[in-house]
mmCIF file with all atom_site columns, C-alpha atoms in Angstrom:
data_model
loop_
_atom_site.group_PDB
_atom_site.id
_atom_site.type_symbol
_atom_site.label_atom_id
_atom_site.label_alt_id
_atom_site.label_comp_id
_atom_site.label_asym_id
_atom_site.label_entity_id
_atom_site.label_seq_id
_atom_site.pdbx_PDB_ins_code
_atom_site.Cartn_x
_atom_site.Cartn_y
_atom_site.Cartn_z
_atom_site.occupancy
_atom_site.B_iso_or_equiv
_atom_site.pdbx_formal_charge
_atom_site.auth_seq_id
_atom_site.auth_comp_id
_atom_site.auth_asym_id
_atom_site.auth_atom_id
_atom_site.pdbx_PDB_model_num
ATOM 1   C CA . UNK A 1 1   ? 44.546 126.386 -8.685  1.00 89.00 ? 275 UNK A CA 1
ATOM 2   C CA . UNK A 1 2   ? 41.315 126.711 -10.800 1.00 94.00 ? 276 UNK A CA 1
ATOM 3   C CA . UNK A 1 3   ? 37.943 125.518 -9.409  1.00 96.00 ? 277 UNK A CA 1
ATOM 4   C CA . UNK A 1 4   ? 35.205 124.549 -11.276 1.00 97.00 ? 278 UNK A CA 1
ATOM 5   C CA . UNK A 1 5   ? 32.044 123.329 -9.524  1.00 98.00 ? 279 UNK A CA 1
ATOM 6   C CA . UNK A 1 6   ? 28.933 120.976 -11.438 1.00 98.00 ? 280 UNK A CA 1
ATOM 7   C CA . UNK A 1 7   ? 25.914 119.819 -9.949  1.00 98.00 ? 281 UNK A CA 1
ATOM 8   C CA . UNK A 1 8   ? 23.498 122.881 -9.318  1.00 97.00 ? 282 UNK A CA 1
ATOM 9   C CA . UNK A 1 9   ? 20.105 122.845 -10.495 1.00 97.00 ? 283 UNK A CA 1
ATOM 10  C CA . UNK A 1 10  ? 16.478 123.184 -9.746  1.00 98.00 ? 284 UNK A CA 1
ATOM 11  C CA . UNK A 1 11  ? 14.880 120.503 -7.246  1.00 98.00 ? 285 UNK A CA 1
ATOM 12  C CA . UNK A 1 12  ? 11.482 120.783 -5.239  1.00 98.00 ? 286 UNK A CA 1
ATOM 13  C CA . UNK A 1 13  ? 12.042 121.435 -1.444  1.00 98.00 ? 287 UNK A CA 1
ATOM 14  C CA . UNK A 1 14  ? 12.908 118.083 0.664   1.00 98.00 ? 288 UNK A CA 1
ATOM 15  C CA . UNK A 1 15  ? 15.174 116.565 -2.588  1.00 98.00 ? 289 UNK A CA 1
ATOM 16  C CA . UNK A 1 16  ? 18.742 116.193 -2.481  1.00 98.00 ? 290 UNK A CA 1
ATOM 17  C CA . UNK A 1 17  ? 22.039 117.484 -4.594  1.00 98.00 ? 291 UNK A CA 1
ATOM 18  C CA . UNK A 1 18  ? 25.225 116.797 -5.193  1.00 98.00 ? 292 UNK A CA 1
ATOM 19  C CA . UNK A 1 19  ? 27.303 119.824 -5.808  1.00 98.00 ? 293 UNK A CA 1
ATOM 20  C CA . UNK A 1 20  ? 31.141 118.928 -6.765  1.00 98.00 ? 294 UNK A CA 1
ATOM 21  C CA . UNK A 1 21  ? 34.203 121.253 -7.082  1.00 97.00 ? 295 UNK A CA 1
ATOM 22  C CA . UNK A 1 22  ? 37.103 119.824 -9.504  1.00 95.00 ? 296 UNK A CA 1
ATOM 23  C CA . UNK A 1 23  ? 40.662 121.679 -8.966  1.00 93.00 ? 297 UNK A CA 1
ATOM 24  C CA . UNK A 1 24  ? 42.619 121.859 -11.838 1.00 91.00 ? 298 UNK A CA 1
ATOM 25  C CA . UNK A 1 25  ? 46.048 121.224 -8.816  1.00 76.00 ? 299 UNK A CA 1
ATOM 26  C CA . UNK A 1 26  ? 46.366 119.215 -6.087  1.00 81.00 ? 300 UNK A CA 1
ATOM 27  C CA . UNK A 1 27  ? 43.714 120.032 -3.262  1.00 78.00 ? 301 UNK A CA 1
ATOM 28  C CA . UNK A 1 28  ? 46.544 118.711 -1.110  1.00 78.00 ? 302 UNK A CA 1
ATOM 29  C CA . UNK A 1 29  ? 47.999 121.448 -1.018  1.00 85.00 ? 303 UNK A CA 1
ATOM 30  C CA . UNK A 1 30  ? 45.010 123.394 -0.075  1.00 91.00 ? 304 UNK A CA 1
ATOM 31  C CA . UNK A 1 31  ? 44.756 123.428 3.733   1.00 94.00 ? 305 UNK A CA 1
ATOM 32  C CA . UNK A 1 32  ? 41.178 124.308 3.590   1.00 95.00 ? 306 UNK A CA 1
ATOM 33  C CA . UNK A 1 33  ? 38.328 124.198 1.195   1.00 96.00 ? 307 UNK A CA 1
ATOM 34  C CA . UNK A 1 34  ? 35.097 125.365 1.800   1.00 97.00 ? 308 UNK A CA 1
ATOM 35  C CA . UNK A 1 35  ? 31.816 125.904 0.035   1.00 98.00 ? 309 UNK A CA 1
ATOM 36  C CA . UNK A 1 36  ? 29.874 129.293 -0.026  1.00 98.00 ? 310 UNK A CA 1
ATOM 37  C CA . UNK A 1 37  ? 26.465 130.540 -1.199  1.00 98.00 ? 311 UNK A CA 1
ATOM 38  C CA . UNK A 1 38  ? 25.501 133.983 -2.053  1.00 98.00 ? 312 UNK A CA 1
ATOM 39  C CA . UNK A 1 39  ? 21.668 135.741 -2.834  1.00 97.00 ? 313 UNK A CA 1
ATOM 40  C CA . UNK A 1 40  ? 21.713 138.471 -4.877  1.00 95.00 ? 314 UNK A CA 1
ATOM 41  C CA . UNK A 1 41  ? 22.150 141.981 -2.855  1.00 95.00 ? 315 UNK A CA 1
ATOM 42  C CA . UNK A 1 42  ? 23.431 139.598 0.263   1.00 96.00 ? 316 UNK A CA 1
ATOM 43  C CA . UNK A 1 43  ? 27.141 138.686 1.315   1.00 95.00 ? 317 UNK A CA 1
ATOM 44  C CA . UNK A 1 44  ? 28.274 135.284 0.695   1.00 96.00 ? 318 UNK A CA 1
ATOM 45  C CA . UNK A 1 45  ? 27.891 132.663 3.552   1.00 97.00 ? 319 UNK A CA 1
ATOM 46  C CA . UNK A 1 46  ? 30.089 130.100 4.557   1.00 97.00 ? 320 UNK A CA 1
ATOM 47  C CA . UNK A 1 47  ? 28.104 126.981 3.899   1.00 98.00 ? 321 UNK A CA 1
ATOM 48  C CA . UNK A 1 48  ? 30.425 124.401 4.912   1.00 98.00 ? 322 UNK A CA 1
ATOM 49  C CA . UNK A 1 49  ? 34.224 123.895 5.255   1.00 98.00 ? 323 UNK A CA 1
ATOM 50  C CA . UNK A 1 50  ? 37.016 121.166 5.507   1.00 97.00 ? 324 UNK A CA 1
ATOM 51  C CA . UNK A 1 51  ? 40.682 120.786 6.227   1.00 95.00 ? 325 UNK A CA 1
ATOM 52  C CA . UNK A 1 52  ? 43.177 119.117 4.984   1.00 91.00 ? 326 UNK A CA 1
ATOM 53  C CA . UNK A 1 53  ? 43.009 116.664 7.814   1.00 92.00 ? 327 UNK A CA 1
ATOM 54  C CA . UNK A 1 54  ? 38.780 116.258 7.505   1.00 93.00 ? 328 UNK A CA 1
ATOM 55  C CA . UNK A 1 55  ? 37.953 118.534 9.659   1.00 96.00 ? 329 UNK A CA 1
ATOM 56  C CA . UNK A 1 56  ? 34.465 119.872 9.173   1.00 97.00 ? 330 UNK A CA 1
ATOM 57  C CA . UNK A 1 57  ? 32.642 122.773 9.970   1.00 97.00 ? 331 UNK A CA 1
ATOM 58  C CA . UNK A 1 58  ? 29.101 123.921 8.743   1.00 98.00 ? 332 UNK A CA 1
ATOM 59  C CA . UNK A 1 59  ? 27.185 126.445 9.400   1.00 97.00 ? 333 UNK A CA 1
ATOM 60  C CA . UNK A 1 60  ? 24.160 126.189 11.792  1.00 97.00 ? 334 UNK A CA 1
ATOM 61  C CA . UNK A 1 61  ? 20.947 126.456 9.270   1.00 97.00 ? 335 UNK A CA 1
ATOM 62  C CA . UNK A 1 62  ? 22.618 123.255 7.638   1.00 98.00 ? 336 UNK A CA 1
ATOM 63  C CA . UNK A 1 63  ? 24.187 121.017 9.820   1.00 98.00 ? 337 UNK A CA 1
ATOM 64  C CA . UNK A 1 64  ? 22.410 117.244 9.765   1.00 97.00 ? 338 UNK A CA 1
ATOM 65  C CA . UNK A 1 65  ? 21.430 118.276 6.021   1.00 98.00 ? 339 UNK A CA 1
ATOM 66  C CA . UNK A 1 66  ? 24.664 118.763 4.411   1.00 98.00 ? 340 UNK A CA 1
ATOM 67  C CA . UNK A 1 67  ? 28.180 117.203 4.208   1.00 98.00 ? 341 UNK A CA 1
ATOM 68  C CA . UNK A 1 68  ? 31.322 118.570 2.688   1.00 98.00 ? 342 UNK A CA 1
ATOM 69  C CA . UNK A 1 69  ? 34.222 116.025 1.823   1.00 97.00 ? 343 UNK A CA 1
ATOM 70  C CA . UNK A 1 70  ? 37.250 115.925 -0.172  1.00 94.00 ? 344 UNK A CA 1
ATOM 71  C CA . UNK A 1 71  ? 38.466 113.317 -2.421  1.00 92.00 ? 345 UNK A CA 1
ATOM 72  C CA . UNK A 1 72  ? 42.098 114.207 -2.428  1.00 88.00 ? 346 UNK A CA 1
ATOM 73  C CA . UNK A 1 73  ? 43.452 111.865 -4.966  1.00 90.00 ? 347 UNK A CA 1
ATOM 74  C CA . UNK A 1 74  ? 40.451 112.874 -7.737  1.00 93.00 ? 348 UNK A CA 1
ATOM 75  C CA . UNK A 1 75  ? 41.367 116.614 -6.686  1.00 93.00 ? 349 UNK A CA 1
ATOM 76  C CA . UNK A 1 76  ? 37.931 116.748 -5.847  1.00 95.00 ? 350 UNK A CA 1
ATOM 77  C CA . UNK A 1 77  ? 35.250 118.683 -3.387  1.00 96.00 ? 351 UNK A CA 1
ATOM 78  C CA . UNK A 1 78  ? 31.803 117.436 -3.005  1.00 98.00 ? 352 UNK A CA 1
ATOM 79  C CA . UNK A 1 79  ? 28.605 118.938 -0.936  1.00 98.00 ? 353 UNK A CA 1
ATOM 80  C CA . UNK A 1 80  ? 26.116 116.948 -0.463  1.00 98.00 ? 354 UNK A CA 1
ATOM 81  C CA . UNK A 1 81  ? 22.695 118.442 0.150   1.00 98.00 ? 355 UNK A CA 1
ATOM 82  C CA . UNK A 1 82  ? 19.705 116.952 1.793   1.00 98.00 ? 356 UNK A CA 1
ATOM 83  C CA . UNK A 1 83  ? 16.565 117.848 2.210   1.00 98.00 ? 357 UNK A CA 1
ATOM 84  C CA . UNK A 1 84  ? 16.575 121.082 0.932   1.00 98.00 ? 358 UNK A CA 1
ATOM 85  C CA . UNK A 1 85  ? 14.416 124.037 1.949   1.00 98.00 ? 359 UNK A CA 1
ATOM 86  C CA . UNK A 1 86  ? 13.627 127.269 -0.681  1.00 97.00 ? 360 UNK A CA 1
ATOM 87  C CA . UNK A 1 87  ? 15.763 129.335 1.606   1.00 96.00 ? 361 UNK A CA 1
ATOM 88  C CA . UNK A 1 88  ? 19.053 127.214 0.709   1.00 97.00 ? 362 UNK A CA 1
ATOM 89  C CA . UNK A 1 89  ? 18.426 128.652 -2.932  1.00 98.00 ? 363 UNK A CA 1
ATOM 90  C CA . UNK A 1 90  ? 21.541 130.580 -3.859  1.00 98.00 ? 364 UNK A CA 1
ATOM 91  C CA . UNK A 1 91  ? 24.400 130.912 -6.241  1.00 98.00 ? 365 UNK A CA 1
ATOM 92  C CA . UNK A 1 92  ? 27.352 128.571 -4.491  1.00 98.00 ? 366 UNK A CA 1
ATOM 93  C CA . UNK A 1 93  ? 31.077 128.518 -4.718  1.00 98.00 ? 367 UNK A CA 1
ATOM 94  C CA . UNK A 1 94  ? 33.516 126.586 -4.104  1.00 97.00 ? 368 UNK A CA 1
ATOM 95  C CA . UNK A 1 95  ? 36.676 127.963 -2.438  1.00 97.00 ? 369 UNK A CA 1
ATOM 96  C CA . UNK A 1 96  ? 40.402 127.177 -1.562  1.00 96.00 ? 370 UNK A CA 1
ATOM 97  C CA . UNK A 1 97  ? 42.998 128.029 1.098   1.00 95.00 ? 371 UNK A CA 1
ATOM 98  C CA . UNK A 1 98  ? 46.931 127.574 1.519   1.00 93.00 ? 372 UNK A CA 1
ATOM 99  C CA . UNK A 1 99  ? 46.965 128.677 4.548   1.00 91.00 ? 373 UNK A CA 1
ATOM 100 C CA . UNK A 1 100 ? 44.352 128.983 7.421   1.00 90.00 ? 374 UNK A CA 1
ATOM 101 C CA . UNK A 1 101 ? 40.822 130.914 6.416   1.00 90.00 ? 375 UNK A CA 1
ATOM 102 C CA . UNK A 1 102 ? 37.930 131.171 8.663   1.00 87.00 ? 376 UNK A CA 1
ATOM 103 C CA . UNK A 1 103 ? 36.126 133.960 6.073   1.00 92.00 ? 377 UNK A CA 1
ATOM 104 C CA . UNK A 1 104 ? 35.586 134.702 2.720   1.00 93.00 ? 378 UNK A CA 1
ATOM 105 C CA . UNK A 1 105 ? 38.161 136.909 2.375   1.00 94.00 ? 379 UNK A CA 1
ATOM 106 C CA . UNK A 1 106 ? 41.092 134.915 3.764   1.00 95.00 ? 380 UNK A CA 1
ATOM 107 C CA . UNK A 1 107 ? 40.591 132.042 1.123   1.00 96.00 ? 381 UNK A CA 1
ATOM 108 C CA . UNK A 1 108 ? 42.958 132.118 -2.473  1.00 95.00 ? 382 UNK A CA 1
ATOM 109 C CA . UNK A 1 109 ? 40.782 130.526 -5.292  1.00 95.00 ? 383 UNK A CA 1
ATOM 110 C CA . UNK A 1 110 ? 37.187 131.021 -6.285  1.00 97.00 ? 384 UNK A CA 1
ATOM 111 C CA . UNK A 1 111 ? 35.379 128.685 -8.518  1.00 97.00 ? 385 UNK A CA 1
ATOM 112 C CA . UNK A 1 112 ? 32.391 131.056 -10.833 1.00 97.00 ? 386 UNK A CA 1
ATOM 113 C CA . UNK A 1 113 ? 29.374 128.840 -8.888  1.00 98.00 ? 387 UNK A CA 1
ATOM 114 C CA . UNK A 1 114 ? 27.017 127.050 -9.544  1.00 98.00 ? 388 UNK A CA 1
ATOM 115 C CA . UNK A 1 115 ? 23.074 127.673 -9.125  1.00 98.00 ? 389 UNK A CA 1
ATOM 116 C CA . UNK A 1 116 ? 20.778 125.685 -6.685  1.00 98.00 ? 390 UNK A CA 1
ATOM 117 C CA . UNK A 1 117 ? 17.246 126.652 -6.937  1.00 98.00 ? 391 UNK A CA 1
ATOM 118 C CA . UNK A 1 118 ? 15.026 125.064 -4.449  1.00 98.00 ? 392 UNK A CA 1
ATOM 119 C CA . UNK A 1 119 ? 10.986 124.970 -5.286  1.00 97.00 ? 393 UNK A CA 1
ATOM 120 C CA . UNK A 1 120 ? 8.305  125.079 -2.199  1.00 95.00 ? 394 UNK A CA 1
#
């Protein structure tokens, strides 16, 4: 499975984005998907993270701000991003699971990011 995210760019703290993650397979088959952001010098964060049967989990500094869903039959992964602060700016990935994965390291497939830079 090949992941390719879209959507980053540059927006002025409180503004919104729309990252998405298209999978070359079928996310189906992908038990969980999640989305990750990484600063340079700093380990990459879970962000956000779905299952195959919509279950969500996001990490504390976002929750109320962003939702992760899954379009299964566009093969699709979406974050949306509200009211962004400077500290959510960060190189972010997209990433897939077969199986169960509660870290970075336990997920499959890695998508090359995309950039969200966030402006005070």
């Amino acid at each position: 499975v090949n992941l390719v995210e879209s959507g980053g760019g540059l927006v002025q703290a409180g503004g919104s984005l729309r990252l998405s993650c298209a999978a070359s397979g079928n996310i189906f088959t992908l038990n969980v998907m999640g989305w990750y952001r990484q600063v340079p010098g700093k380990e990459r964060d879970v962000v956000a993270a779905i299952t195959k049967n919509d279950r969500t989990y996001y990490a504390d500094s976002v929750k109320g701000r962003f939702t992760i869903s899954r379009d299964n039959a566009k093969n699709t992964l979406y974050l949306q991003m509200n009211a962004l602060k400077p500290e959510g700016t960060a190189m972010y990935y997209c990433a897939g699971a077969a199986g169960w994965a509660a870290t970075a390291s336990e997920y499959d497939y890695w998508g090359q990011g995309t950039q969200v830079a966030v402006t005070p």
